[in-house]
Amino acid sequence: MDIELPGFDIERELGEGAMATVYLATQRSLQRKVALKVMAAALAADPSFAERFLREGRTLARLSHPNTVTIHDIGNVGSCYYMAMEYLPNGTLKERIQ
């Protein structure tokens, strides 16, 4: 793994898509497991994509519903944009909904 974010201990990759990679991590301040979504570097270089990513995180953080994951933190360290989300250890959100 070639990623380090202050405040998080990254354990392993959970999945990868066109826009981001999701890692299993521990948020040190609260000692909790999180799904850490990190925006692809090529997209983070575009300010409009980076702002959209942060806006998505802020919007999701306002929601409270059983069919969404909780957003614990969003931000960036330099050009590395991230979203720390509720980790679902027993499957995906899709599986939880069904």
PDB file as gemmi writes it, atoms N, CA and C in Angstrom:
CRYST1    1.000    1.000    1.000  90.00  90.00  90.00 P 1                      
ATOM      1  N   MET A   1       0.841  -1.179   0.000  1.00  0.00           N  
ATOM      2  CA  MET A   1       0.000   0.000   0.000  1.00  0.00           C  
ATOM      3  C   MET A   1       0.887   1.244   0.000  1.00  0.00           C  
ATOM      4  N   ASP A   2       0.528   2.182  -0.826  1.00  0.00           N  
ATOM      5  CA  ASP A   2       1.347   3.389  -0.939  1.00  0.00           C  
ATOM      6  C   ASP A   2       0.621   4.626  -0.420  1.00  0.00           C  
ATOM      7  N   ILE A   3      -0.252   4.432   0.549  1.00  0.00           N  
ATOM      8  CA  ILE A   3      -1.013   5.562   1.068  1.00  0.00           C  
ATOM      9  C   ILE A   3      -0.895   5.647   2.581  1.00  0.00           C  
ATOM     10  N   GLU A   4      -0.715   6.857   3.065  1.00  0.00           N  
ATOM     11  CA  GLU A   4      -0.692   7.120   4.507  1.00  0.00           C  
ATOM     12  C   GLU A   4      -1.487   8.389   4.751  1.00  0.00           C  
ATOM     13  N   LEU A   5      -2.377   8.336   5.724  1.00  0.00           N  
ATOM     14  CA  LEU A   5      -3.146   9.514   6.109  1.00  0.00           C  
ATOM     15  C   LEU A   5      -3.015   9.716   7.606  1.00  0.00           C  
ATOM     16  N   PRO A   6      -2.642  10.902   8.040  1.00  0.00           N  
ATOM     17  CA  PRO A   6      -2.533  11.163   9.478  1.00  0.00           C  
ATOM     18  C   PRO A   6      -3.864  10.856  10.175  1.00  0.00           C  
ATOM     19  N   GLY A   7      -3.769  10.165  11.298  1.00  0.00           N  
ATOM     20  CA  GLY A   7      -4.963   9.844  12.070  1.00  0.00           C  
ATOM     21  C   GLY A   7      -5.584   8.505  11.747  1.00  0.00           C  
ATOM     22  N   PHE A   8      -5.056   7.825  10.729  1.00  0.00           N  
ATOM     23  CA  PHE A   8      -5.609   6.539  10.323  1.00  0.00           C  
ATOM     24  C   PHE A   8      -4.505   5.499  10.179  1.00  0.00           C  
ATOM     25  N   ASP A   9      -4.790   4.289  10.631  1.00  0.00           N  
ATOM     26  CA  ASP A   9      -3.919   3.145  10.371  1.00  0.00           C  
ATOM     27  C   ASP A   9      -4.612   2.309   9.308  1.00  0.00           C  
ATOM     28  N   ILE A  10      -4.049   2.279   8.118  1.00  0.00           N  
ATOM     29  CA  ILE A  10      -4.666   1.569   7.004  1.00  0.00           C  
ATOM     30  C   ILE A  10      -4.218   0.114   7.037  1.00  0.00           C  
ATOM     31  N   GLU A  11      -5.197  -0.791   7.017  1.00  0.00           N  
ATOM     32  CA  GLU A  11      -4.918  -2.218   7.143  1.00  0.00           C  
ATOM     33  C   GLU A  11      -4.856  -2.938   5.804  1.00  0.00           C  
ATOM     34  N   ARG A  12      -5.885  -2.713   4.972  1.00  0.00           N  
ATOM     35  CA  ARG A  12      -5.898  -3.414   3.681  1.00  0.00           C  
ATOM     36  C   ARG A  12      -6.914  -2.768   2.747  1.00  0.00           C  
ATOM     37  N   GLU A  13      -6.788  -3.079   1.473  1.00  0.00           N  
ATOM     38  CA  GLU A  13      -7.733  -2.588   0.479  1.00  0.00           C  
ATOM     39  C   GLU A  13      -9.000  -3.435   0.521  1.00  0.00           C  
ATOM     40  N   LEU A  14     -10.149  -2.768   0.468  1.00  0.00           N  
ATOM     41  CA  LEU A  14     -11.434  -3.468   0.426  1.00  0.00           C  
ATOM     42  C   LEU A  14     -11.998  -3.522  -0.986  1.00  0.00           C  
ATOM     43  N   GLY A  15     -11.724  -2.497  -1.781  1.00  0.00           N  
ATOM     44  CA  GLY A  15     -12.250  -2.461  -3.140  1.00  0.00           C  
ATOM     45  C   GLY A  15     -11.756  -1.243  -3.883  1.00  0.00           C  
ATOM     46  N   GLU A  16     -11.917  -1.300  -5.204  1.00  0.00           N  
ATOM     47  CA  GLU A  16     -11.442  -0.200  -6.040  1.00  0.00           C  
ATOM     48  C   GLU A  16     -12.421   0.025  -7.170  1.00  0.00           C  
ATOM     49  N   GLY A  17     -12.685   1.292  -7.457  1.00  0.00           N  
ATOM     50  CA  GLY A  17     -13.540   1.668  -8.569  1.00  0.00           C  
ATOM     51  C   GLY A  17     -12.843   2.702  -9.419  1.00  0.00           C  
ATOM     52  N   ALA A  18     -13.566   3.246 -10.376  1.00  0.00           N  
ATOM     53  CA  ALA A  18     -12.982   4.229 -11.284  1.00  0.00           C  
ATOM     54  C   ALA A  18     -12.641   5.538 -10.578  1.00  0.00           C  
ATOM     55  N   MET A  19     -13.402   5.872  -9.532  1.00  0.00           N  
ATOM     56  CA  MET A  19     -13.204   7.165  -8.875  1.00  0.00           C  
ATOM     57  C   MET A  19     -12.431   7.096  -7.572  1.00  0.00           C  
ATOM     58  N   ALA A  20     -12.406   5.926  -6.933  1.00  0.00           N  
ATOM     59  CA  ALA A  20     -11.794   5.856  -5.602  1.00  0.00           C  
ATOM     60  C   ALA A  20     -11.426   4.425  -5.239  1.00  0.00           C  
ATOM     61  N   THR A  21     -10.587   4.322  -4.223  1.00  0.00           N  
ATOM     62  CA  THR A  21     -10.237   3.043  -3.613  1.00  0.00           C  
ATOM     63  C   THR A  21     -10.708   3.097  -2.171  1.00  0.00           C  
ATOM     64  N   VAL A  22     -11.246   1.979  -1.683  1.00  0.00           N  
ATOM     65  CA  VAL A  22     -11.731   1.916  -0.307  1.00  0.00           C  
ATOM     66  C   VAL A  22     -10.831   0.972   0.480  1.00  0.00           C  
ATOM     67  N   TYR A  23     -10.391   1.449   1.648  1.00  0.00           N  
ATOM     68  CA  TYR A  23      -9.507   0.683   2.520  1.00  0.00           C  
ATOM     69  C   TYR A  23     -10.184   0.435   3.861  1.00  0.00           C  
ATOM     70  N   LEU A  24      -9.818  -0.653   4.495  1.00  0.00           N  
ATOM     71  CA  LEU A  24     -10.175  -0.868   5.892  1.00  0.00           C  
ATOM     72  C   LEU A  24      -9.111  -0.154   6.704  1.00  0.00           C  
ATOM     73  N   ALA A  25      -9.541   0.692   7.626  1.00  0.00           N  
ATOM     74  CA  ALA A  25      -8.595   1.459   8.433  1.00  0.00           C  
ATOM     75  C   ALA A  25      -9.129   1.604   9.848  1.00  0.00           C  
ATOM     76  N   THR A  26      -8.235   1.981  10.755  1.00  0.00           N  
ATOM     77  CA  THR A  26      -8.635   2.327  12.115  1.00  0.00           C  
ATOM     78  C   THR A  26      -8.456   3.822  12.277  1.00  0.00           C  
ATOM     79  N   GLN A  27      -9.512   4.489  12.707  1.00  0.00           N  
ATOM     80  CA  GLN A  27      -9.441   5.909  13.026  1.00  0.00           C  
ATOM     81  C   GLN A  27      -8.856   5.999  14.429  1.00  0.00           C  
ATOM     82  N   ARG A  28      -7.624   6.475  14.527  1.00  0.00           N  
ATOM     83  CA  ARG A  28      -6.889   6.446  15.799  1.00  0.00           C  
ATOM     84  C   ARG A  28      -7.596   7.208  16.918  1.00  0.00           C  
ATOM     85  N   SER A  29      -8.144   8.377  16.630  1.00  0.00           N  
ATOM     86  CA  SER A  29      -8.720   9.222  17.680  1.00  0.00           C  
ATOM     87  C   SER A  29      -9.855   8.540  18.425  1.00  0.00           C  
ATOM     88  N   LEU A  30     -10.611   7.702  17.737  1.00  0.00           N  
ATOM     89  CA  LEU A  30     -11.752   7.030  18.367  1.00  0.00           C  
ATOM     90  C   LEU A  30     -11.591   5.516  18.422  1.00  0.00           C  
ATOM     91  N   GLN A  31     -10.457   5.021  17.938  1.00  0.00           N  
ATOM     92  CA  GLN A  31     -10.175   3.585  17.937  1.00  0.00           C  
ATOM     93  C   GLN A  31     -11.331   2.785  17.344  1.00  0.00           C  
ATOM     94  N   ARG A  32     -11.786   3.211  16.158  1.00  0.00           N  
ATOM     95  CA  ARG A  32     -12.860   2.477  15.493  1.00  0.00           C  
ATOM     96  C   ARG A  32     -12.454   2.154  14.064  1.00  0.00           C  
ATOM     97  N   LYS A  33     -12.967   1.036  13.590  1.00  0.00           N  
ATOM     98  CA  LYS A  33     -12.743   0.625  12.209  1.00  0.00           C  
ATOM     99  C   LYS A  33     -13.598   1.497  11.302  1.00  0.00           C  
ATOM    100  N   VAL A  34     -13.028   1.900  10.182  1.00  0.00           N  
ATOM    101  CA  VAL A  34     -13.750   2.684   9.185  1.00  0.00           C  
ATOM    102  C   VAL A  34     -13.431   2.154   7.797  1.00  0.00           C  
ATOM    103  N   ALA A  35     -14.344   2.414   6.878  1.00  0.00           N  
ATOM    104  CA  ALA A  35     -14.073   2.204   5.462  1.00  0.00           C  
ATOM    105  C   ALA A  35     -13.576   3.553   4.956  1.00  0.00           C  
ATOM    106  N   LEU A  36     -12.340   3.603   4.546  1.00  0.00           N  
ATOM    107  CA  LEU A  36     -11.699   4.855   4.152  1.00  0.00           C  
ATOM    108  C   LEU A  36     -11.672   4.944   2.625  1.00  0.00           C  
ATOM    109  N   LYS A  37     -12.513   5.813   2.091  1.00  0.00           N  
ATOM    110  CA  LYS A  37     -12.614   6.001   0.644  1.00  0.00           C  
ATOM    111  C   LYS A  37     -11.642   7.098   0.236  1.00  0.00           C  
ATOM    112  N   VAL A  38     -10.706   6.761  -0.647  1.00  0.00           N  
ATOM    113  CA  VAL A  38      -9.673   7.708  -1.080  1.00  0.00           C  
ATOM    114  C   VAL A  38      -9.831   7.952  -2.580  1.00  0.00           C  
ATOM    115  N   MET A  39     -10.011   9.199  -2.928  1.00  0.00           N  
ATOM    116  CA  MET A  39     -10.223   9.582  -4.318  1.00  0.00           C  
ATOM    117  C   MET A  39      -8.994   9.267  -5.166  1.00  0.00           C  
ATOM    118  N   ALA A  40      -9.220   8.784  -6.379  1.00  0.00           N  
ATOM    119  CA  ALA A  40      -8.130   8.483  -7.307  1.00  0.00           C  
ATOM    120  C   ALA A  40      -7.307   9.747  -7.561  1.00  0.00           C  
ATOM    121  N   ALA A  41      -5.992   9.598  -7.557  1.00  0.00           N  
ATOM    122  CA  ALA A  41      -5.081  10.741  -7.700  1.00  0.00           C  
ATOM    123  C   ALA A  41      -5.327  11.521  -8.989  1.00  0.00           C  
ATOM    124  N   ALA A  42      -5.617  10.821 -10.076  1.00  0.00           N  
ATOM    125  CA  ALA A  42      -5.850  11.504 -11.355  1.00  0.00           C  
ATOM    126  C   ALA A  42      -7.064  12.421 -11.277  1.00  0.00           C  
ATOM    127  N   LEU A  43      -8.092  12.018 -10.541  1.00  0.00           N  
ATOM    128  CA  LEU A  43      -9.287  12.850 -10.392  1.00  0.00           C  
ATOM    129  C   LEU A  43      -9.064  13.972  -9.390  1.00  0.00           C  
ATOM    130  N   ALA A  44      -8.289  13.689  -8.348  1.00  0.00           N  
ATOM    131  CA  ALA A  44      -8.019  14.699  -7.319  1.00  0.00           C  
ATOM    132  C   ALA A  44      -7.262  15.893  -7.894  1.00  0.00           C  
ATOM    133  N   ALA A  45      -6.577  15.693  -9.016  1.00  0.00           N  
ATOM    134  CA  ALA A  45      -5.842  16.787  -9.655  1.00  0.00           C  
ATOM    135  C   ALA A  45      -6.784  17.815 -10.277  1.00  0.00           C  
ATOM    136  N   ASP A  46      -8.042  17.428 -10.468  1.00  0.00           N  
ATOM    137  CA  ASP A  46      -9.046  18.330 -11.035  1.00  0.00           C  
ATOM    138  C   ASP A  46      -9.830  18.972  -9.888  1.00  0.00           C  
ATOM    139  N   PRO A  47      -9.681  20.287  -9.674  1.00  0.00           N  
ATOM    140  CA  PRO A  47     -10.344  20.945  -8.541  1.00  0.00           C  
ATOM    141  C   PRO A  47     -11.858  20.736  -8.496  1.00  0.00           C  
ATOM    142  N   SER A  48     -12.509  20.644  -9.656  1.00  0.00           N  
ATOM    143  CA  SER A  48     -13.966  20.458  -9.652  1.00  0.00           C  
ATOM    144  C   SER A  48     -14.343  19.068  -9.149  1.00  0.00           C  
ATOM    145  N   PHE A  49     -13.563  18.046  -9.502  1.00  0.00           N  
ATOM    146  CA  PHE A  49     -13.813  16.696  -8.986  1.00  0.00           C  
ATOM    147  C   PHE A  49     -13.558  16.645  -7.486  1.00  0.00           C  
ATOM    148  N   ALA A  50     -12.479  17.271  -7.053  1.00  0.00           N  
ATOM    149  CA  ALA A  50     -12.142  17.264  -5.627  1.00  0.00           C  
ATOM    150  C   ALA A  50     -13.249  17.933  -4.815  1.00  0.00           C  
ATOM    151  N   GLU A  51     -13.755  19.061  -5.289  1.00  0.00           N  
ATOM    152  CA  GLU A  51     -14.840  19.751  -4.582  1.00  0.00           C  
ATOM    153  C   GLU A  51     -16.110  18.915  -4.587  1.00  0.00           C  
ATOM    154  N   ARG A  52     -16.393  18.251  -5.689  1.00  0.00           N  
ATOM    155  CA  ARG A  52     -17.575  17.385  -5.765  1.00  0.00           C  
ATOM    156  C   ARG A  52     -17.474  16.239  -4.757  1.00  0.00           C  
ATOM    157  N   PHE A  53     -16.305  15.666  -4.620  1.00  0.00           N  
ATOM    158  CA  PHE A  53     -16.071  14.579  -3.661  1.00  0.00           C  
ATOM    159  C   PHE A  53     -16.350  15.059  -2.236  1.00  0.00           C  
ATOM    160  N   LEU A  54     -15.814  16.232  -1.875  1.00  0.00           N  
ATOM    161  CA  LEU A  54     -16.041  16.780  -0.538  1.00  0.00           C  
ATOM    162  C   LEU A  54     -17.507  17.155  -0.331  1.00  0.00           C  
ATOM    163  N   ARG A  55     -18.133  17.698  -1.358  1.00  0.00           N  
ATOM    164  CA  ARG A  55     -19.553  18.060  -1.264  1.00  0.00           C  
ATOM    165  C   ARG A  55     -20.409  16.809  -1.052  1.00  0.00           C  
ATOM    166  N   GLU A  56     -20.076  15.737  -1.759  1.00  0.00           N  
ATOM    167  CA  GLU A  56     -20.777  14.462  -1.575  1.00  0.00           C  
ATOM    168  C   GLU A  56     -20.649  13.996  -0.126  1.00  0.00           C  
ATOM    169  N   GLY A  57     -19.454  14.088   0.425  1.00  0.00           N  
ATOM    170  CA  GLY A  57     -19.230  13.682   1.811  1.00  0.00           C  
ATOM    171  C   GLY A  57     -20.033  14.515   2.791  1.00  0.00           C  
ATOM    172  N   ARG A  58     -20.054  15.825   2.581  1.00  0.00           N  
ATOM    173  CA  ARG A  58     -20.831  16.704   3.470  1.00  0.00           C  
ATOM    174  C   ARG A  58     -22.324  16.398   3.381  1.00  0.00           C  
ATOM    175  N   THR A  59     -22.808  16.143   2.174  1.00  0.00           N  
ATOM    176  CA  THR A  59     -24.225  15.824   1.981  1.00  0.00           C  
ATOM    177  C   THR A  59     -24.576  14.505   2.659  1.00  0.00           C  
ATOM    178  N   LEU A  60     -23.766  13.485   2.442  1.00  0.00           N  
ATOM    179  CA  LEU A  60     -24.027  12.177   3.060  1.00  0.00           C  
ATOM    180  C   LEU A  60     -23.951  12.248   4.578  1.00  0.00           C  
ATOM    181  N   ALA A  61     -23.075  13.090   5.101  1.00  0.00           N  
ATOM    182  CA  ALA A  61     -22.921  13.207   6.556  1.00  0.00           C  
ATOM    183  C   ALA A  61     -24.184  13.759   7.217  1.00  0.00           C  
ATOM    184  N   ARG A  62     -24.987  14.467   6.466  1.00  0.00           N  
ATOM    185  CA  ARG A  62     -26.233  15.030   7.011  1.00  0.00           C  
ATOM    186  C   ARG A  62     -27.358  13.997   7.080  1.00  0.00           C  
ATOM    187  N   LEU A  63     -27.197  12.887   6.381  1.00  0.00           N  
ATOM    188  CA  LEU A  63     -28.249  11.873   6.324  1.00  0.00           C  
ATOM    189  C   LEU A  63     -28.155  10.915   7.498  1.00  0.00           C  
ATOM    190  N   SER A  64     -29.304  10.485   7.961  1.00  0.00           N  
ATOM    191  CA  SER A  64     -29.371   9.457   8.992  1.00  0.00           C  
ATOM    192  C   SER A  64     -30.495   8.515   8.596  1.00  0.00           C  
ATOM    193  N   HIS A  65     -30.119   7.368   8.053  1.00  0.00           N  
ATOM    194  CA  HIS A  65     -31.106   6.416   7.547  1.00  0.00           C  
ATOM    195  C   HIS A  65     -30.491   5.023   7.594  1.00  0.00           C  
ATOM    196  N   PRO A  66     -31.287   3.991   7.890  1.00  0.00           N  
ATOM    197  CA  PRO A  66     -30.739   2.628   7.958  1.00  0.00           C  
ATOM    198  C   PRO A  66     -30.123   2.142   6.647  1.00  0.00           C  
ATOM    199  N   ASN A  67     -30.515   2.753   5.520  1.00  0.00           N  
ATOM    200  CA  ASN A  67     -30.006   2.306   4.227  1.00  0.00           C  
ATOM    201  C   ASN A  67     -28.843   3.146   3.711  1.00  0.00           C  
ATOM    202  N   THR A  68     -28.211   3.898   4.600  1.00  0.00           N  
ATOM    203  CA  THR A  68     -26.993   4.625   4.241  1.00  0.00           C  
ATOM    204  C   THR A  68     -25.929   4.351   5.301  1.00  0.00           C  
ATOM    205  N   VAL A  69     -24.685   4.504   4.918  1.00  0.00           N  
ATOM    206  CA  VAL A  69     -23.607   4.384   5.904  1.00  0.00           C  
ATOM    207  C   VAL A  69     -23.357   5.760   6.508  1.00  0.00           C  
ATOM    208  N   THR A  70     -22.879   5.767   7.735  1.00  0.00           N  
ATOM    209  CA  THR A  70     -22.559   7.009   8.428  1.00  0.00           C  
ATOM    210  C   THR A  70     -21.202   7.525   7.958  1.00  0.00           C  
ATOM    211  N   ILE A  71     -21.121   8.820   7.709  1.00  0.00           N  
ATOM    212  CA  ILE A  71     -19.850   9.453   7.359  1.00  0.00           C  
ATOM    213  C   ILE A  71     -19.257  10.005   8.649  1.00  0.00           C  
ATOM    214  N   HIS A  72     -18.050   9.545   8.989  1.00  0.00           N  
ATOM    215  CA  HIS A  72     -17.390   9.972  10.221  1.00  0.00           C  
ATOM    216  C   HIS A  72     -16.469  11.168  10.015  1.00  0.00           C  
ATOM    217  N   ASP A  73     -15.879  11.290   8.821  1.00  0.00           N  
ATOM    218  CA  ASP A  73     -14.907  12.357   8.580  1.00  0.00           C  
ATOM    219  C   ASP A  73     -14.696  12.499   7.080  1.00  0.00           C  
ATOM    220  N   ILE A  74     -14.434  13.711   6.626  1.00  0.00           N  
ATOM    221  CA  ILE A  74     -14.014  13.955   5.245  1.00  0.00           C  
ATOM    222  C   ILE A  74     -12.882  14.964   5.289  1.00  0.00           C  
ATOM    223  N   GLY A  75     -12.081  14.975   4.251  1.00  0.00           N  
ATOM    224  CA  GLY A  75     -11.024  15.970   4.213  1.00  0.00           C  
ATOM    225  C   GLY A  75      -9.992  15.655   3.160  1.00  0.00           C  
ATOM    226  N   ASN A  76      -8.896  16.353   3.271  1.00  0.00           N  
ATOM    227  CA  ASN A  76      -7.784  16.103   2.369  1.00  0.00           C  
ATOM    228  C   ASN A  76      -6.475  16.419   3.078  1.00  0.00           C  
ATOM    229  N   VAL A  77      -5.469  15.699   2.661  1.00  0.00           N  
ATOM    230  CA  VAL A  77      -4.096  15.948   3.079  1.00  0.00           C  
ATOM    231  C   VAL A  77      -3.351  16.188   1.778  1.00  0.00           C  
ATOM    232  N   GLY A  78      -3.056  17.447   1.513  1.00  0.00           N  
ATOM    233  CA  GLY A  78      -2.477  17.789   0.223  1.00  0.00           C  
ATOM    234  C   GLY A  78      -3.467  17.456  -0.877  1.00  0.00           C  
ATOM    235  N   SER A  79      -3.050  16.652  -1.825  1.00  0.00           N  
ATOM    236  CA  SER A  79      -3.928  16.279  -2.937  1.00  0.00           C  
ATOM    237  C   SER A  79      -4.615  14.935  -2.709  1.00  0.00           C  
ATOM    238  N   CYS A  80      -4.562  14.415  -1.496  1.00  0.00           N  
ATOM    239  CA  CYS A  80      -5.206  13.143  -1.161  1.00  0.00           C  
ATOM    240  C   CYS A  80      -6.537  13.435  -0.459  1.00  0.00           C  
ATOM    241  N   TYR A  81      -7.638  13.209  -1.166  1.00  0.00           N  
ATOM    242  CA  TYR A  81      -8.978  13.469  -0.638  1.00  0.00           C  
ATOM    243  C   TYR A  81      -9.572  12.167  -0.122  1.00  0.00           C  
ATOM    244  N   TYR A  82     -10.182  12.232   1.059  1.00  0.00           N  
ATOM    245  CA  TYR A  82     -10.694  11.007   1.681  1.00  0.00           C  
ATOM    246  C   TYR A  82     -12.033  11.224   2.362  1.00  0.00           C  
ATOM    247  N   MET A  83     -12.708  10.107   2.587  1.00  0.00           N  
ATOM    248  CA  MET A  83     -13.972  10.075   3.299  1.00  0.00           C  
ATOM    249  C   MET A  83     -13.929   8.844   4.210  1.00  0.00           C  
ATOM    250  N   ALA A  84     -14.024   9.045   5.523  1.00  0.00           N  
ATOM    251  CA  ALA A  84     -14.044   7.935   6.481  1.00  0.00           C  
ATOM    252  C   ALA A  84     -15.503   7.600   6.773  1.00  0.00           C  
ATOM    253  N   MET A  85     -15.885   6.370   6.440  1.00  0.00           N  
ATOM    254  CA  MET A  85     -17.282   5.954   6.540  1.00  0.00           C  
ATOM    255  C   MET A  85     -17.426   4.779   7.499  1.00  0.00           C  
ATOM    256  N   GLU A  86     -18.650   4.566   7.924  1.00  0.00           N  
ATOM    257  CA  GLU A  86     -18.982   3.403   8.737  1.00  0.00           C  
ATOM    258  C   GLU A  86     -18.501   2.137   8.028  1.00  0.00           C  
ATOM    259  N   TYR A  87     -17.821   1.277   8.762  1.00  0.00           N  
ATOM    260  CA  TYR A  87     -17.352   0.007   8.212  1.00  0.00           C  
ATOM    261  C   TYR A  87     -18.388  -1.064   8.513  1.00  0.00           C  
ATOM    262  N   LEU A  88     -18.774  -1.804   7.490  1.00  0.00           N  
ATOM    263  CA  LEU A  88     -19.734  -2.899   7.639  1.00  0.00           C  
ATOM    264  C   LEU A  88     -18.963  -4.213   7.577  1.00  0.00           C  
ATOM    265  N   PRO A  89     -18.623  -4.795   8.723  1.00  0.00           N  
ATOM    266  CA  PRO A  89     -17.748  -5.969   8.734  1.00  0.00           C  
ATOM    267  C   PRO A  89     -18.376  -7.237   8.171  1.00  0.00           C  
ATOM    268  N   ASN A  90     -19.697  -7.290   8.100  1.00  0.00           N  
ATOM    269  CA  ASN A  90     -20.356  -8.527   7.667  1.00  0.00           C  
ATOM    270  C   ASN A  90     -20.986  -8.415   6.294  1.00  0.00           C  
ATOM    271  N   GLY A  91     -20.406  -7.633   5.419  1.00  0.00           N  
ATOM    272  CA  GLY A  91     -20.938  -7.519   4.071  1.00  0.00           C  
ATOM    273  C   GLY A  91     -21.057  -6.078   3.622  1.00  0.00           C  
ATOM    274  N   THR A  92     -21.746  -5.917   2.514  1.00  0.00           N  
ATOM    275  CA  THR A  92     -21.894  -4.599   1.910  1.00  0.00           C  
ATOM    276  C   THR A  92     -23.197  -3.943   2.347  1.00  0.00           C  
ATOM    277  N   LEU A  93     -23.328  -2.671   2.051  1.00  0.00           N  
ATOM    278  CA  LEU A  93     -24.572  -1.958   2.333  1.00  0.00           C  
ATOM    279  C   LEU A  93     -25.719  -2.602   1.560  1.00  0.00           C  
ATOM    280  N   LYS A  94     -25.465  -2.981   0.332  1.00  0.00           N  
ATOM    281  CA  LYS A  94     -26.493  -3.640  -0.483  1.00  0.00           C  
ATOM    282  C   LYS A  94     -26.996  -4.902   0.211  1.00  0.00           C  
ATOM    283  N   GLU A  95     -26.083  -5.684   0.763  1.00  0.00           N  
ATOM    284  CA  GLU A  95     -26.478  -6.908   1.475  1.00  0.00           C  
ATOM    285  C   GLU A  95     -27.258  -6.579   2.743  1.00  0.00           C  
ATOM    286  N   ARG A  96     -26.892  -5.506   3.433  1.00  0.00           N  
ATOM    287  CA  ARG A  96     -27.593  -5.114   4.653  1.00  0.00           C  
ATOM    288  C   ARG A  96     -29.026  -4.686   4.343  1.00  0.00           C  
ATOM    289  N   ILE A  97     -29.224  -4.031   3.209  1.00  0.00           N  
ATOM    290  CA  ILE A  97     -30.553  -3.558   2.826  1.00  0.00           C  
ATOM    291  C   ILE A  97     -31.474  -4.728   2.495  1.00  0.00           C  
ATOM    292  N   GLN A  98     -30.936  -5.754   1.849  1.00  0.00           N  
ATOM    293  CA  GLN A  98     -31.757  -6.889   1.428  1.00  0.00           C  
ATOM    294  C   GLN A  98     -32.097  -7.703   2.594  1.00  0.00           C  
TER     295      GLN A  98                                                      
END                                                                             
